Amino acid sequence: MNVPLLDLKAQYQTIKDECLEVTQEIYESQYFILGPYVEKLEKEIAEYCSAKYAVGVSSGTDAILLSLMAAEIGHGDRVITTSYTFFATAGAVSRVGAIPVFVDIEPDTYNISPAKIEAAIKEMPGSVRKTLKAIIPVHLYGQCADMDRIIELAKENNLVVIEDAAQAIGSEYQEKRAGSLGDFGCFSFFPSKNLGGFGDGGIVTTSSKDQYENLKILRVHGGHPKYYHNQIGGNFRLDALQAAIVSIKLKYLDQWTKARQENAQMYNSFIKEAGLSNKVTVPFEKENRHIYNQFILQVADRRDELKDFLIKNNVGCEIYYPVPLHLQKCFADLGYSTGDFPVSEYAAEHILALPVYPELREEQIAYVVDQIKQFYA
Ligand SMILES: *Cc1c(COP(=O)(O)O)cnc(C)c1O
């Protein structure tokens, strides 16, 4: 049996006619950038995320970059974020000239630890603390970070909160949607996300009218009116084609999310039944709507050998992420070293993502678990 990590072809077959129809319409119109399809998607996503507004952008990375720019975070400022996430979260901070301040994660959810954020702020000398401007929590793998405590800390210290919700569309924290919790919510339509386009794309949510207007201006080089620049923005525009495809997919998102959650439950029970609970730990569901962008196993030992074994037996799997951000070469000048964030370092060496996409069949999940069992036999 073959179980790829992700199979987008199966999903495409179910929406093919709708996609071809809208694509052809856009080709005929020759109207490709922003416009009515983008505006329609912005309204739909704002509503889906319980935010007042949304601004379609060129990628999830640009969503973070644009939010930082809108919050006027720049040279010499500091931004707290997690040491265990996709590179873009911290890359965007450096690209606006600010300094990422890494904080370790919780061992059960892999999300940034509020207690460690608090400790990091306390430890800062006054002069450094004055430069601290924002926190970027990441809702990793599809589960929200502990936002109440994070927002409380942000309020106490006058910090902007930018949610990196690239993996978490529709995810909930205490019945509130990702993207409605902080000042900005950043989403990605990269094809492997739960709501992916046919290329790159992203969106920023906000409930501030002023920031909504500001984001739209910065998206087009900061020109307002056109060709008159009071600030420097960039080209962060979303294509009509991407917006139209994402709008179509949004109608099916809840159904796909439900299938992912059911697949996760199936893994949980098959792993238990197979007596593997002492070898691998299944995800800890802390918040009430985990949308399972990834199904992450924690593997006590021989993780890399297990990965090779699964791949050899046609099971797609991947390590998200093998190097915590504080140990990336490009951040060497920040002065971190091995041992600084032990929970992130442990995760990097012990986690393994298994296929969890909606179209996965029960026998495929059974096969994956059976292969894990055979590896340990
Ligand atoms: C995918 C992802 C991004 C970047 O999104 P792109 O659309 O690929 O630029 C940022 N942060 C996290 C946590 C992601 O998973």
PDB file of N, CA, C and O and ligand atoms in Angstrom, residues 58-64 84-90 138-141 164-168 186-193 199-202 293 321, ligand 1:
ATOM      1  N   SER A  58       0.016  38.138  -0.625  1.00  0.00           N
ATOM      2  CA  SER A  58       0.732  37.250  -1.534  1.00  0.00           C
ATOM      3  C   SER A  58       1.182  35.915  -0.925  1.00  0.00           C
ATOM      4  O   SER A  58       1.454  34.971  -1.663  1.00  0.00           O
ATOM      5  N   SER A  59       1.291  35.825   0.401  1.00  0.00           N
ATOM      6  CA  SER A  59       1.683  34.563   1.041  1.00  0.00           C
ATOM      7  C   SER A  59       1.489  34.685   2.552  1.00  0.00           C
ATOM      8  O   SER A  59       1.254  35.792   3.059  1.00  0.00           O
ATOM      9  N   GLY A  60       1.642  33.582   3.245  1.00  0.00           N
ATOM     10  CA  GLY A  60       1.595  33.608   4.703  1.00  0.00           C
ATOM     11  C   GLY A  60       2.781  34.379   5.269  1.00  0.00           C
ATOM     12  O   GLY A  60       2.660  35.106   6.254  1.00  0.00           O
ATOM     13  N   THR A  61       3.920  34.217   4.632  1.00  0.00           N
ATOM     14  CA  THR A  61       5.118  34.948   5.045  1.00  0.00           C
ATOM     15  C   THR A  61       4.874  36.451   4.936  1.00  0.00           C
ATOM     16  O   THR A  61       5.175  37.216   5.856  1.00  0.00           O
ATOM     17  N   ASP A  62       4.298  36.867   3.804  1.00  0.00           N
ATOM     18  CA  ASP A  62       4.020  38.289   3.616  1.00  0.00           C
ATOM     19  C   ASP A  62       2.931  38.784   4.566  1.00  0.00           C
ATOM     20  O   ASP A  62       2.916  39.960   4.928  1.00  0.00           O
ATOM     21  N   ALA A  63       2.035  37.899   4.970  1.00  0.00           N
ATOM     22  CA  ALA A  63       1.022  38.285   5.961  1.00  0.00           C
ATOM     23  C   ALA A  63       1.707  38.719   7.256  1.00  0.00           C
ATOM     24  O   ALA A  63       1.332  39.721   7.874  1.00  0.00           O
ATOM     25  N   ILE A  64       2.744  37.980   7.658  1.00  0.00           N
ATOM     26  CA  ILE A  64       3.467  38.305   8.888  1.00  0.00           C
ATOM     27  C   ILE A  64       4.285  39.587   8.687  1.00  0.00           C
ATOM     28  O   ILE A  64       4.275  40.495   9.526  1.00  0.00           O
ATOM     29  N   TYR A  84      10.356  27.162  18.119  1.00  0.00           N
ATOM     30  CA  TYR A  84      10.009  25.958  17.364  1.00  0.00           C
ATOM     31  C   TYR A  84       8.834  26.231  16.439  1.00  0.00           C
ATOM     32  O   TYR A  84       7.666  26.137  16.820  1.00  0.00           O
ATOM     33  N   THR A  85       9.151  26.596  15.189  1.00  0.00           N
ATOM     34  CA  THR A  85       8.140  26.925  14.198  1.00  0.00           C
ATOM     35  C   THR A  85       8.784  26.877  12.822  1.00  0.00           C
ATOM     36  O   THR A  85       9.990  26.670  12.691  1.00  0.00           O
ATOM     37  N   PHE A  86       7.960  27.100  11.809  1.00  0.00           N
ATOM     38  CA  PHE A  86       8.506  27.257  10.461  1.00  0.00           C
ATOM     39  C   PHE A  86       9.314  28.549  10.410  1.00  0.00           C
ATOM     40  O   PHE A  86       8.981  29.537  11.064  1.00  0.00           O
ATOM     41  N   PHE A  87      10.352  28.559   9.612  1.00  0.00           N
ATOM     42  CA  PHE A  87      11.312  29.656   9.570  1.00  0.00           C
ATOM     43  C   PHE A  87      10.696  31.039   9.369  1.00  0.00           C
ATOM     44  O   PHE A  87      11.150  32.037   9.934  1.00  0.00           O
ATOM     45  N   ALA A  88       9.619  31.099   8.546  1.00  0.00           N
ATOM     46  CA  ALA A  88       9.046  32.395   8.152  1.00  0.00           C
ATOM     47  C   ALA A  88       8.665  33.283   9.334  1.00  0.00           C
ATOM     48  O   ALA A  88       8.751  34.508   9.248  1.00  0.00           O
ATOM     49  N   THR A  89       8.236  32.678  10.421  1.00  0.00           N
ATOM     50  CA  THR A  89       7.795  33.456  11.588  1.00  0.00           C
ATOM     51  C   THR A  89       8.894  34.417  12.044  1.00  0.00           C
ATOM     52  O   THR A  89       8.654  35.612  12.210  1.00  0.00           O
ATOM     53  N   ALA A  90      10.087  33.884  12.222  1.00  0.00           N
ATOM     54  CA  ALA A  90      11.195  34.713  12.702  1.00  0.00           C
ATOM     55  C   ALA A  90      11.898  35.434  11.553  1.00  0.00           C
ATOM     56  O   ALA A  90      12.426  36.529  11.738  1.00  0.00           O
ATOM     57  N   VAL A 138       2.610  31.179  17.597  1.00  0.00           N
ATOM     58  CA  VAL A 138       2.273  30.357  16.419  1.00  0.00           C
ATOM     59  C   VAL A 138       1.314  29.270  16.883  1.00  0.00           C
ATOM     60  O   VAL A 138       1.558  28.627  17.904  1.00  0.00           O
ATOM     61  N   HIS A 139       0.221  29.085  16.159  1.00  0.00           N
ATOM     62  CA  HIS A 139      -0.713  27.996  16.494  1.00  0.00           C
ATOM     63  C   HIS A 139      -0.232  26.758  15.749  1.00  0.00           C
ATOM     64  O   HIS A 139      -0.715  26.432  14.666  1.00  0.00           O
ATOM     65  N   LEU A 140       0.753  26.091  16.348  1.00  0.00           N
ATOM     66  CA  LEU A 140       1.484  25.065  15.617  1.00  0.00           C
ATOM     67  C   LEU A 140       0.670  23.796  15.374  1.00  0.00           C
ATOM     68  O   LEU A 140      -0.032  23.314  16.271  1.00  0.00           O
ATOM     69  N   TYR A 141       0.806  23.282  14.188  1.00  0.00           N
ATOM     70  CA  TYR A 141       0.171  22.030  13.722  1.00  0.00           C
ATOM     71  C   TYR A 141      -1.359  22.114  13.650  1.00  0.00           C
ATOM     72  O   TYR A 141      -2.011  21.129  13.324  1.00  0.00           O
ATOM     73  N   ASP A 164       0.508  33.921  14.302  1.00  0.00           N
ATOM     74  CA  ASP A 164       0.892  33.166  13.112  1.00  0.00           C
ATOM     75  C   ASP A 164      -0.045  31.963  13.068  1.00  0.00           C
ATOM     76  O   ASP A 164       0.176  30.946  13.734  1.00  0.00           O
ATOM     77  N   ALA A 165      -1.118  32.135  12.285  1.00  0.00           N
ATOM     78  CA  ALA A 165      -2.161  31.107  12.197  1.00  0.00           C
ATOM     79  C   ALA A 165      -2.083  30.378  10.856  1.00  0.00           C
ATOM     80  O   ALA A 165      -3.075  29.830  10.379  1.00  0.00           O
ATOM     81  N   ALA A 166      -0.892  30.362  10.264  1.00  0.00           N
ATOM     82  CA  ALA A 166      -0.713  29.746   8.946  1.00  0.00           C
ATOM     83  C   ALA A 166      -1.154  28.284   8.922  1.00  0.00           C
ATOM     84  O   ALA A 166      -1.600  27.783   7.901  1.00  0.00           O
ATOM     85  N   GLN A 167      -1.025  27.606  10.076  1.00  0.00           N
ATOM     86  CA  GLN A 167      -1.404  26.190  10.133  1.00  0.00           C
ATOM     87  C   GLN A 167      -2.738  25.994  10.837  1.00  0.00           C
ATOM     88  O   GLN A 167      -3.087  24.867  11.180  1.00  0.00           O
ATOM     89  N   ALA A 168      -3.478  27.087  11.066  1.00  0.00           N
ATOM     90  CA  ALA A 168      -4.572  26.969  12.031  1.00  0.00           C
ATOM     91  C   ALA A 168      -5.882  27.615  11.604  1.00  0.00           C
ATOM     92  O   ALA A 168      -6.626  28.119  12.442  1.00  0.00           O
ATOM     93  N   CYS A 186      -2.436  35.924  10.872  1.00  0.00           N
ATOM     94  CA  CYS A 186      -1.752  35.697   9.591  1.00  0.00           C
ATOM     95  C   CYS A 186      -2.013  34.273   9.113  1.00  0.00           C
ATOM     96  O   CYS A 186      -1.720  33.310   9.828  1.00  0.00           O
ATOM     97  N   PHE A 187      -2.550  34.166   7.904  1.00  0.00           N
ATOM     98  CA  PHE A 187      -2.892  32.864   7.334  1.00  0.00           C
ATOM     99  C   PHE A 187      -2.177  32.652   6.006  1.00  0.00           C
ATOM    100  O   PHE A 187      -1.853  33.615   5.308  1.00  0.00           O
ATOM    101  N   SER A 188      -1.956  31.395   5.680  1.00  0.00           N
ATOM    102  CA  SER A 188      -1.278  31.027   4.443  1.00  0.00           C
ATOM    103  C   SER A 188      -2.201  30.159   3.594  1.00  0.00           C
ATOM    104  O   SER A 188      -2.897  29.286   4.124  1.00  0.00           O
ATOM    105  N   PHE A 189      -2.182  30.389   2.281  1.00  0.00           N
ATOM    106  CA  PHE A 189      -2.891  29.512   1.345  1.00  0.00           C
ATOM    107  C   PHE A 189      -1.915  28.642   0.562  1.00  0.00           C
ATOM    108  O   PHE A 189      -2.221  28.186  -0.543  1.00  0.00           O
ATOM    109  N   PHE A 190      -0.730  28.439   1.104  1.00  0.00           N
ATOM    110  CA  PHE A 190       0.211  27.492   0.494  1.00  0.00           C
ATOM    111  C   PHE A 190      -0.529  26.155   0.319  1.00  0.00           C
ATOM    112  O   PHE A 190      -1.301  25.760   1.190  1.00  0.00           O
ATOM    113  N   PRO A 191      -0.322  25.487  -0.811  1.00  0.00           N
ATOM    114  CA  PRO A 191      -1.146  24.300  -1.113  1.00  0.00           C
ATOM    115  C   PRO A 191      -1.204  23.225  -0.017  1.00  0.00           C
ATOM    116  O   PRO A 191      -2.202  22.520   0.092  1.00  0.00           O
ATOM    117  N   SER A 192      -0.189  23.101   0.814  1.00  0.00           N
ATOM    118  CA  SER A 192      -0.219  22.041   1.829  1.00  0.00           C
ATOM    119  C   SER A 192      -0.939  22.449   3.110  1.00  0.00           C
ATOM    120  O   SER A 192      -1.088  21.647   4.026  1.00  0.00           O
ATOM    121  N   LYS A 193      -1.399  23.687   3.189  1.00  0.00           N
ATOM    122  CA  LYS A 193      -2.158  24.093   4.384  1.00  0.00           C
ATOM    123  C   LYS A 193      -3.586  23.546   4.261  1.00  0.00           C
ATOM    124  O   LYS A 193      -4.012  23.130   3.177  1.00  0.00           O
ATOM    125  N   GLY A 199      -1.280  27.785  -5.698  1.00  0.00           N
ATOM    126  CA  GLY A 199      -0.047  28.555  -5.742  1.00  0.00           C
ATOM    127  C   GLY A 199       0.100  29.253  -4.405  1.00  0.00           C
ATOM    128  O   GLY A 199      -0.514  28.833  -3.423  1.00  0.00           O
ATOM    129  N   ASP A 200       0.877  30.316  -4.369  1.00  0.00           N
ATOM    130  CA  ASP A 200       1.066  31.043  -3.111  1.00  0.00           C
ATOM    131  C   ASP A 200      -0.058  32.040  -2.867  1.00  0.00           C
ATOM    132  O   ASP A 200      -0.640  32.580  -3.813  1.00  0.00           O
ATOM    133  N   GLY A 201      -0.320  32.289  -1.608  1.00  0.00           N
ATOM    134  CA  GLY A 201      -1.314  33.278  -1.212  1.00  0.00           C
ATOM    135  C   GLY A 201      -1.412  33.312   0.297  1.00  0.00           C
ATOM    136  O   GLY A 201      -0.887  32.430   0.982  1.00  0.00           O
ATOM    137  N   GLY A 202      -2.050  34.345   0.814  1.00  0.00           N
ATOM    138  CA  GLY A 202      -2.233  34.440   2.263  1.00  0.00           C
ATOM    139  C   GLY A 202      -3.228  35.522   2.583  1.00  0.00           C
ATOM    140  O   GLY A 202      -3.781  36.164   1.678  1.00  0.00           O
ATOM    141  N   ASN A 293      -3.578  20.330  11.014  1.00  0.00           N
ATOM    142  CA  ASN A 293      -2.782  20.548   9.798  1.00  0.00           C
ATOM    143  C   ASN A 293      -1.708  19.463   9.738  1.00  0.00           C
ATOM    144  O   ASN A 293      -1.354  18.982   8.660  1.00  0.00           O
ATOM    145  N   TYR A 321       9.989  20.370  12.963  1.00  0.00           N
ATOM    146  CA  TYR A 321      11.087  20.838  12.125  1.00  0.00           C
ATOM    147  C   TYR A 321      12.387  20.296  12.692  1.00  0.00           C
ATOM    148  O   TYR A 321      12.501  20.214  13.917  1.00  0.00           O
TER     149      TYR A 321
HETATM  150  C1  LIG B   1       3.423  27.921   6.035  1.00  0.00           C
HETATM  151  C2  LIG B   1       3.779  28.750   7.188  1.00  0.00           C
HETATM  152  C3  LIG B   1       4.163  30.097   7.035  1.00  0.00           C
HETATM  153  C4  LIG B   1       4.412  30.731   5.705  1.00  0.00           C
HETATM  154  O1  LIG B   1       3.383  30.684   4.796  1.00  0.00           O
HETATM  155  P1  LIG B   1       3.727  30.803   3.216  1.00  0.00           P
HETATM  156  O2  LIG B   1       2.381  31.002   2.611  1.00  0.00           O
HETATM  157  O3  LIG B   1       4.374  29.539   2.814  1.00  0.00           O
HETATM  158  O4  LIG B   1       4.605  31.979   3.041  1.00  0.00           O
HETATM  159  C5  LIG B   1       4.409  30.827   8.178  1.00  0.00           C
HETATM  160  N1  LIG B   1       4.320  30.292   9.387  1.00  0.00           N
HETATM  161  C6  LIG B   1       3.969  29.006   9.587  1.00  0.00           C
HETATM  162  C7  LIG B   1       3.865  28.480  10.975  1.00  0.00           C
HETATM  163  C8  LIG B   1       3.706  28.194   8.484  1.00  0.00           C
HETATM  164  O5  LIG B   1       3.379  26.909   8.682  1.00  0.00           O
END
